[in-house]
């Protein structure tokens, strides 16, 4: 086993790996078809955005070759899976990772039988060794290759109680050669005996500066031009979920056709297009000569704020203020509150806006944004929102529920 | 003979009549070779399915339209056998997992994995991936949705999903963040009228603009419904004029009768009568939510503005109860009784204690 004293040497080696892996990030033809979320997953712990505390602790364990059982929890899109995958990559390197790491998630059958068989079998399996000879020496210098395997149970909060209980003893019995890493959104759904066997790491929502920087980096690497304020909009729409933000960015880039495919991919694409649609002029024009279009970046379209909002399903402010105007007392003569609100709600529903989105945005406007409404009224309005949210989750009819909400809020607003 | 709705359904993205922006987007997505997972949502009759079929055609060419229906048997963990129908072509599969109720997770896991792990066999195919269209995605159970999460990421080289839903409210956030959301708004009344006129010309009907506009208004911005009404009107009358009545569906007429009756007289005897009619509707498989909603909106023009908000409140309340409860007739009747009480109270000017 590696001694404690050559930490420096190993760090240098790790830095070298990081450098070589960042070279791999340059887009290639096959990569282009990958979702950016996968493509820009952090390759090493140093790449993990934010989560300083967790990363520091893990880096120390990386050097000391000892690792506790771990429980990662936090809201979606904060880098839980990415962190553990990056850790595994740094620990074992490309050759060993297949035999040393087992990743199970909710899309795999994970009942009690699987825990008893698959997990247990993997847990008690003999450790695989790095290649022998001078190549192995080299390999060992780069990667720690600690003497244990890692079992990653992703989305562990969707495992049944029984399956979780079955893990308890397994975790202890094979602790010499196996470490578990549980990943979940809600730590309360992990049964206590499991939670107490792990050291817990809380992943907090990403702060805007870090997430914004990451988004800008990705945009730069992908040659996507961003309008001013796009990054802010992305962060606002994604509510701290970096995966969501990256997906939005990729979708927006696809829609405006801002990505510039590499030459060989473009050539292959062109054949398809010829056969298909002819009125695709501007797309074709871009593809015909990619070299000039990349030399002249002003030609590519840029991602705009409105396109991001469109993709995120955000209701445009004009539509929303229309609804608020209908709900507020007064208004033009000859119309009643009911008539105006019913019309506005009917339009909203017909336009296909999602009810939860309406509720969220209305809440922001009415409760948080409105200074004129008194506290007593607001507290009652909040009650309405709570009731409606519950109903929507239960699957009530959206049209009726939203109409009810708007009328009740209008009634309360009308009292002042 | 095919219905007008099917006969004149646009087959390609170019022939779609409204939402040109959306068609452009779908076209550029299909052409880019980098097709994301899609989550298509919008009210019914807005053209979600039509747009998907057209997009698939743009992706794979006319081969997509050669479809066959397979019946597959799945086995659950408790050894129950499930029969499940799959509509498929060489390039795509179409499934409605809500058919199998609570066992949808089994279907989603087994079927998608099977598709995802086999590569495209047809070498002439234009895309390397297969597309799985999931209908009524908002009716998927939480378990099934959780099972989709990682599958969507892991097998993305071989598999793209297209989820169809009426609303995104019931789709869990992790799925939403993995898809490109596409909203299909219902067509406006003018757009419906234009479509009706176009279909009428193709069928050789005599055009009658005011009638088309009336149908568009009656349809509640639902194109499928508008086309069915249009066909019904023309089937029943050889010569249509401005004033030709549009026959409402039977169930709507019946609900109208109920609304009239409970406003006329408010007594236990009337509730009994209403119950018979409600049972009649339920036995004809009209969903309880539709009954309650239609009844509410039929009552609205007949009552005073002062109590409208109150009625909507209770309508929404009982609609929620219908969802949660097990026997729908209780809640429908309760709404009728509640309505009578509020209406009576309003007429006599008595301020009854409503807020219980």
mmCIF file of N, CA and C in Angstrom, chain B residues 157-219:
data_model
loop_
_atom_site.group_PDB
_atom_site.id
_atom_site.type_symbol
_atom_site.label_atom_id
_atom_site.label_comp_id
_atom_site.label_asym_id
_atom_site.label_seq_id
_atom_site.Cartn_x
_atom_site.Cartn_y
_atom_site.Cartn_z
ATOM 1 N N UNK B 157 -27.437 7.030 -26.005
ATOM 2 C CA UNK B 157 -27.038 6.804 -27.402
ATOM 3 C C UNK B 157 -28.056 5.991 -28.207
ATOM 4 N N UNK B 158 -28.768 5.081 -27.546
ATOM 5 C CA UNK B 158 -29.657 4.193 -28.289
ATOM 6 C C UNK B 158 -31.124 4.562 -28.199
ATOM 7 N N UNK B 159 -31.457 5.474 -27.323
ATOM 8 C CA UNK B 159 -32.861 5.638 -27.000
ATOM 9 C C UNK B 159 -33.210 7.112 -26.789
ATOM 10 N N UNK B 160 -34.289 7.529 -27.404
ATOM 11 C CA UNK B 160 -34.829 8.845 -27.079
ATOM 12 C C UNK B 160 -36.271 8.657 -26.643
ATOM 13 N N UNK B 161 -36.678 9.399 -25.661
ATOM 14 C CA UNK B 161 -38.053 9.309 -25.193
ATOM 15 C C UNK B 161 -38.829 10.529 -25.641
ATOM 16 N N UNK B 162 -40.083 10.307 -25.979
ATOM 17 C CA UNK B 162 -40.993 11.427 -26.175
ATOM 18 C C UNK B 162 -42.159 11.207 -25.233
ATOM 19 N N UNK B 163 -42.305 12.055 -24.272
ATOM 20 C CA UNK B 163 -43.390 11.920 -23.309
ATOM 21 C C UNK B 163 -44.515 12.852 -23.718
ATOM 22 N N UNK B 164 -45.734 12.336 -23.679
ATOM 23 C CA UNK B 164 -46.888 13.173 -23.998
ATOM 24 C C UNK B 164 -47.703 13.347 -22.731
ATOM 25 N N UNK B 165 -48.043 14.577 -22.388
ATOM 26 C CA UNK B 165 -48.803 14.790 -21.159
ATOM 27 C C UNK B 165 -49.737 15.970 -21.342
ATOM 28 N N UNK B 166 -50.796 15.985 -20.534
ATOM 29 C CA UNK B 166 -51.669 17.155 -20.579
ATOM 30 C C UNK B 166 -51.113 18.294 -19.762
ATOM 31 N N UNK B 167 -50.355 17.952 -18.752
ATOM 32 C CA UNK B 167 -49.780 18.993 -17.915
ATOM 33 C C UNK B 167 -48.499 18.482 -17.301
ATOM 34 N N UNK B 168 -47.587 19.393 -16.990
ATOM 35 C CA UNK B 168 -46.328 18.942 -16.410
ATOM 36 C C UNK B 168 -46.413 18.828 -14.894
ATOM 37 N N UNK B 169 -47.577 19.168 -14.326
ATOM 38 C CA UNK B 169 -47.669 19.200 -12.862
ATOM 39 C C UNK B 169 -47.361 17.851 -12.229
ATOM 40 N N UNK B 170 -47.764 16.769 -12.902
ATOM 41 C CA UNK B 170 -47.588 15.461 -12.286
ATOM 42 C C UNK B 170 -46.305 14.763 -12.700
ATOM 43 N N UNK B 171 -45.455 15.450 -13.427
ATOM 44 C CA UNK B 171 -44.187 14.855 -13.822
ATOM 45 C C UNK B 171 -43.152 15.279 -12.787
ATOM 46 N N UNK B 172 -42.401 14.324 -12.260
ATOM 47 C CA UNK B 172 -41.459 14.684 -11.201
ATOM 48 C C UNK B 172 -40.316 15.529 -11.770
ATOM 49 N N UNK B 173 -39.769 16.389 -10.893
ATOM 50 C CA UNK B 173 -38.776 17.364 -11.338
ATOM 51 C C UNK B 173 -37.569 16.729 -12.030
ATOM 52 N N UNK B 174 -37.031 15.607 -11.537
ATOM 53 C CA UNK B 174 -35.863 15.032 -12.213
ATOM 54 C C UNK B 174 -36.121 14.676 -13.669
ATOM 55 N N UNK B 175 -37.333 14.259 -13.989
ATOM 56 C CA UNK B 175 -37.646 13.955 -15.383
ATOM 57 C C UNK B 175 -37.733 15.245 -16.183
ATOM 58 N N UNK B 176 -38.412 16.228 -15.584
ATOM 59 C CA UNK B 176 -38.564 17.493 -16.302
ATOM 60 C C UNK B 176 -37.209 18.085 -16.635
ATOM 61 N N UNK B 177 -36.250 17.943 -15.690
ATOM 62 C CA UNK B 177 -34.956 18.578 -15.940
ATOM 63 C C UNK B 177 -34.146 17.802 -16.969
ATOM 64 N N UNK B 178 -34.588 16.614 -17.344
ATOM 65 C CA UNK B 178 -33.843 15.857 -18.350
ATOM 66 C C UNK B 178 -34.438 15.988 -19.744
ATOM 67 N N UNK B 179 -35.594 16.645 -19.829
ATOM 68 C CA UNK B 179 -36.272 16.730 -21.115
ATOM 69 C C UNK B 179 -36.267 18.158 -21.655
ATOM 70 N N UNK B 180 -36.484 18.237 -22.940
ATOM 71 C CA UNK B 180 -36.768 19.543 -23.526
ATOM 72 C C UNK B 180 -38.285 19.714 -23.472
ATOM 73 N N UNK B 181 -38.737 20.743 -22.778
ATOM 74 C CA UNK B 181 -40.175 20.938 -22.641
ATOM 75 C C UNK B 181 -40.719 21.638 -23.885
ATOM 76 N N UNK B 182 -41.765 21.070 -24.436
ATOM 77 C CA UNK B 182 -42.392 21.694 -25.596
ATOM 78 C C UNK B 182 -43.863 21.901 -25.289
ATOM 79 N N UNK B 183 -44.286 23.148 -25.328
ATOM 80 C CA UNK B 183 -45.678 23.432 -25.020
ATOM 81 C C UNK B 183 -46.446 23.563 -26.320
ATOM 82 N N UNK B 184 -47.549 22.813 -26.422
ATOM 83 C CA UNK B 184 -48.406 22.953 -27.592
ATOM 84 C C UNK B 184 -49.684 23.629 -27.131
ATOM 85 N N UNK B 185 -49.855 24.891 -27.461
ATOM 86 C CA UNK B 185 -51.052 25.612 -27.041
ATOM 87 C C UNK B 185 -52.223 25.205 -27.915
ATOM 88 N N UNK B 186 -53.430 25.328 -27.356
ATOM 89 C CA UNK B 186 -54.616 25.029 -28.155
ATOM 90 C C UNK B 186 -54.724 26.070 -29.260
ATOM 91 N N UNK B 187 -55.253 25.672 -30.427
ATOM 92 C CA UNK B 187 -55.411 26.643 -31.511
ATOM 93 C C UNK B 187 -56.449 27.705 -31.122
ATOM 94 N N UNK B 188 -56.299 28.906 -31.616
ATOM 95 C CA UNK B 188 -57.298 29.936 -31.335
ATOM 96 C C UNK B 188 -58.545 29.663 -32.169
ATOM 97 N N UNK B 189 -59.617 30.378 -31.850
ATOM 98 C CA UNK B 189 -60.862 30.128 -32.569
ATOM 99 C C UNK B 189 -60.720 30.427 -34.061
ATOM 100 N N UNK B 190 -59.951 31.467 -34.384
ATOM 101 C CA UNK B 190 -59.769 31.802 -35.806
ATOM 102 C C UNK B 190 -59.051 30.660 -36.513
ATOM 103 N N UNK B 191 -58.017 30.130 -35.820
ATOM 104 C CA UNK B 191 -57.243 29.054 -36.447
ATOM 105 C C UNK B 191 -58.128 27.831 -36.690
ATOM 106 N N UNK B 192 -59.010 27.561 -35.725
ATOM 107 C CA UNK B 192 -59.918 26.422 -35.903
ATOM 108 C C UNK B 192 -60.826 26.668 -37.100
ATOM 109 N N UNK B 193 -61.359 27.890 -37.195
ATOM 110 C CA UNK B 193 -62.267 28.205 -38.297
ATOM 111 C C UNK B 193 -61.560 28.012 -39.635
ATOM 112 N N UNK B 194 -60.291 28.431 -39.697
ATOM 113 C CA UNK B 194 -59.536 28.268 -40.945
ATOM 114 C C UNK B 194 -59.400 26.795 -41.298
ATOM 115 N N UNK B 195 -59.070 25.972 -40.273
ATOM 116 C CA UNK B 195 -58.913 24.538 -40.517
ATOM 117 C C UNK B 195 -60.232 23.945 -41.002
ATOM 118 N N UNK B 196 -61.330 24.326 -40.341
ATOM 119 C CA UNK B 196 -62.635 23.786 -40.725
ATOM 120 C C UNK B 196 -62.945 24.135 -42.179
ATOM 121 N N UNK B 197 -62.674 25.377 -42.558
ATOM 122 C CA UNK B 197 -62.965 25.802 -43.920
ATOM 123 C C UNK B 197 -62.153 24.966 -44.911
ATOM 124 N N UNK B 198 -60.883 24.721 -44.545
ATOM 125 C CA UNK B 198 -59.998 23.987 -45.434
ATOM 126 C C UNK B 198 -60.492 22.549 -45.613
ATOM 127 N N UNK B 199 -60.838 21.921 -44.472
ATOM 128 C CA UNK B 199 -61.328 20.546 -44.535
ATOM 129 C C UNK B 199 -62.638 20.501 -45.326
ATOM 130 N N UNK B 200 -63.497 21.481 -45.090
ATOM 131 C CA UNK B 200 -64.770 21.544 -45.797
ATOM 132 C C UNK B 200 -64.560 21.585 -47.299
ATOM 133 N N UNK B 201 -63.594 22.398 -47.725
ATOM 134 C CA UNK B 201 -63.318 22.495 -49.173
ATOM 135 C C UNK B 201 -62.866 21.154 -49.721
ATOM 136 N N UNK B 202 -61.981 20.477 -48.973
ATOM 137 C CA UNK B 202 -61.461 19.200 -49.449
ATOM 138 C C UNK B 202 -62.576 18.179 -49.581
ATOM 139 N N UNK B 203 -63.544 18.234 -48.667
ATOM 140 C CA UNK B 203 -64.628 17.264 -48.673
ATOM 141 C C UNK B 203 -65.732 17.650 -49.638
ATOM 142 N N UNK B 204 -65.643 18.856 -50.189
ATOM 143 C CA UNK B 204 -66.678 19.318 -51.094
ATOM 144 C C UNK B 204 -67.941 19.770 -50.399
ATOM 145 N N UNK B 205 -67.833 20.143 -49.100
ATOM 146 C CA UNK B 205 -68.983 20.732 -48.419
ATOM 147 C C UNK B 205 -69.169 22.168 -48.904
ATOM 148 N N UNK B 206 -70.391 22.634 -48.772
ATOM 149 C CA UNK B 206 -70.615 24.039 -49.106
ATOM 150 C C UNK B 206 -70.114 24.874 -47.923
ATOM 151 N N UNK B 207 -69.270 25.848 -48.213
ATOM 152 C CA UNK B 207 -68.713 26.665 -47.137
ATOM 153 C C UNK B 207 -69.769 27.553 -46.493
ATOM 154 N N UNK B 208 -69.676 27.784 -45.214
ATOM 155 C CA UNK B 208 -70.604 28.662 -44.523
ATOM 156 C C UNK B 208 -69.854 29.245 -43.336
ATOM 157 N N UNK B 209 -69.316 30.438 -43.539
ATOM 158 C CA UNK B 209 -68.356 30.955 -42.563
ATOM 159 C C UNK B 209 -68.919 31.160 -41.153
ATOM 160 N N UNK B 210 -70.101 31.752 -41.024
ATOM 161 C CA UNK B 210 -70.612 31.977 -39.658
ATOM 162 C C UNK B 210 -70.774 30.679 -38.877
ATOM 163 N N UNK B 211 -71.186 29.623 -39.576
ATOM 164 C CA UNK B 211 -71.355 28.335 -38.912
ATOM 165 C C UNK B 211 -70.007 27.830 -38.407
ATOM 166 N N UNK B 212 -68.984 27.943 -39.276
ATOM 167 C CA UNK B 212 -67.665 27.477 -38.867
ATOM 168 C C UNK B 212 -67.184 28.232 -37.632
ATOM 169 N N UNK B 213 -67.462 29.537 -37.622
ATOM 170 C CA UNK B 213 -67.020 30.304 -36.457
ATOM 171 C C UNK B 213 -67.777 29.898 -35.203
ATOM 172 N N UNK B 214 -69.069 29.571 -35.396
ATOM 173 C CA UNK B 214 -69.839 29.149 -34.228
ATOM 174 C C UNK B 214 -69.307 27.825 -33.686
ATOM 175 N N UNK B 215 -68.994 26.926 -34.589
ATOM 176 C CA UNK B 215 -68.433 25.637 -34.145
ATOM 177 C C UNK B 215 -67.123 25.866 -33.400
ATOM 178 N N UNK B 216 -66.273 26.736 -33.959
ATOM 179 C CA UNK B 216 -64.986 27.009 -33.327
ATOM 180 C C UNK B 216 -65.191 27.524 -31.909
ATOM 181 N N UNK B 217 -66.207 28.347 -31.722
ATOM 182 C CA UNK B 217 -66.472 28.914 -30.413
ATOM 183 C C UNK B 217 -66.982 27.831 -29.452
ATOM 184 N N UNK B 218 -67.878 26.999 -29.983
ATOM 185 C CA UNK B 218 -68.475 25.946 -29.154
ATOM 186 C C UNK B 218 -67.454 24.903 -28.716
ATOM 187 N N UNK B 219 -66.434 24.709 -29.535
ATOM 188 C CA UNK B 219 -65.536 23.584 -29.299
ATOM 189 C C UNK B 219 -64.624 23.808 -28.094
#
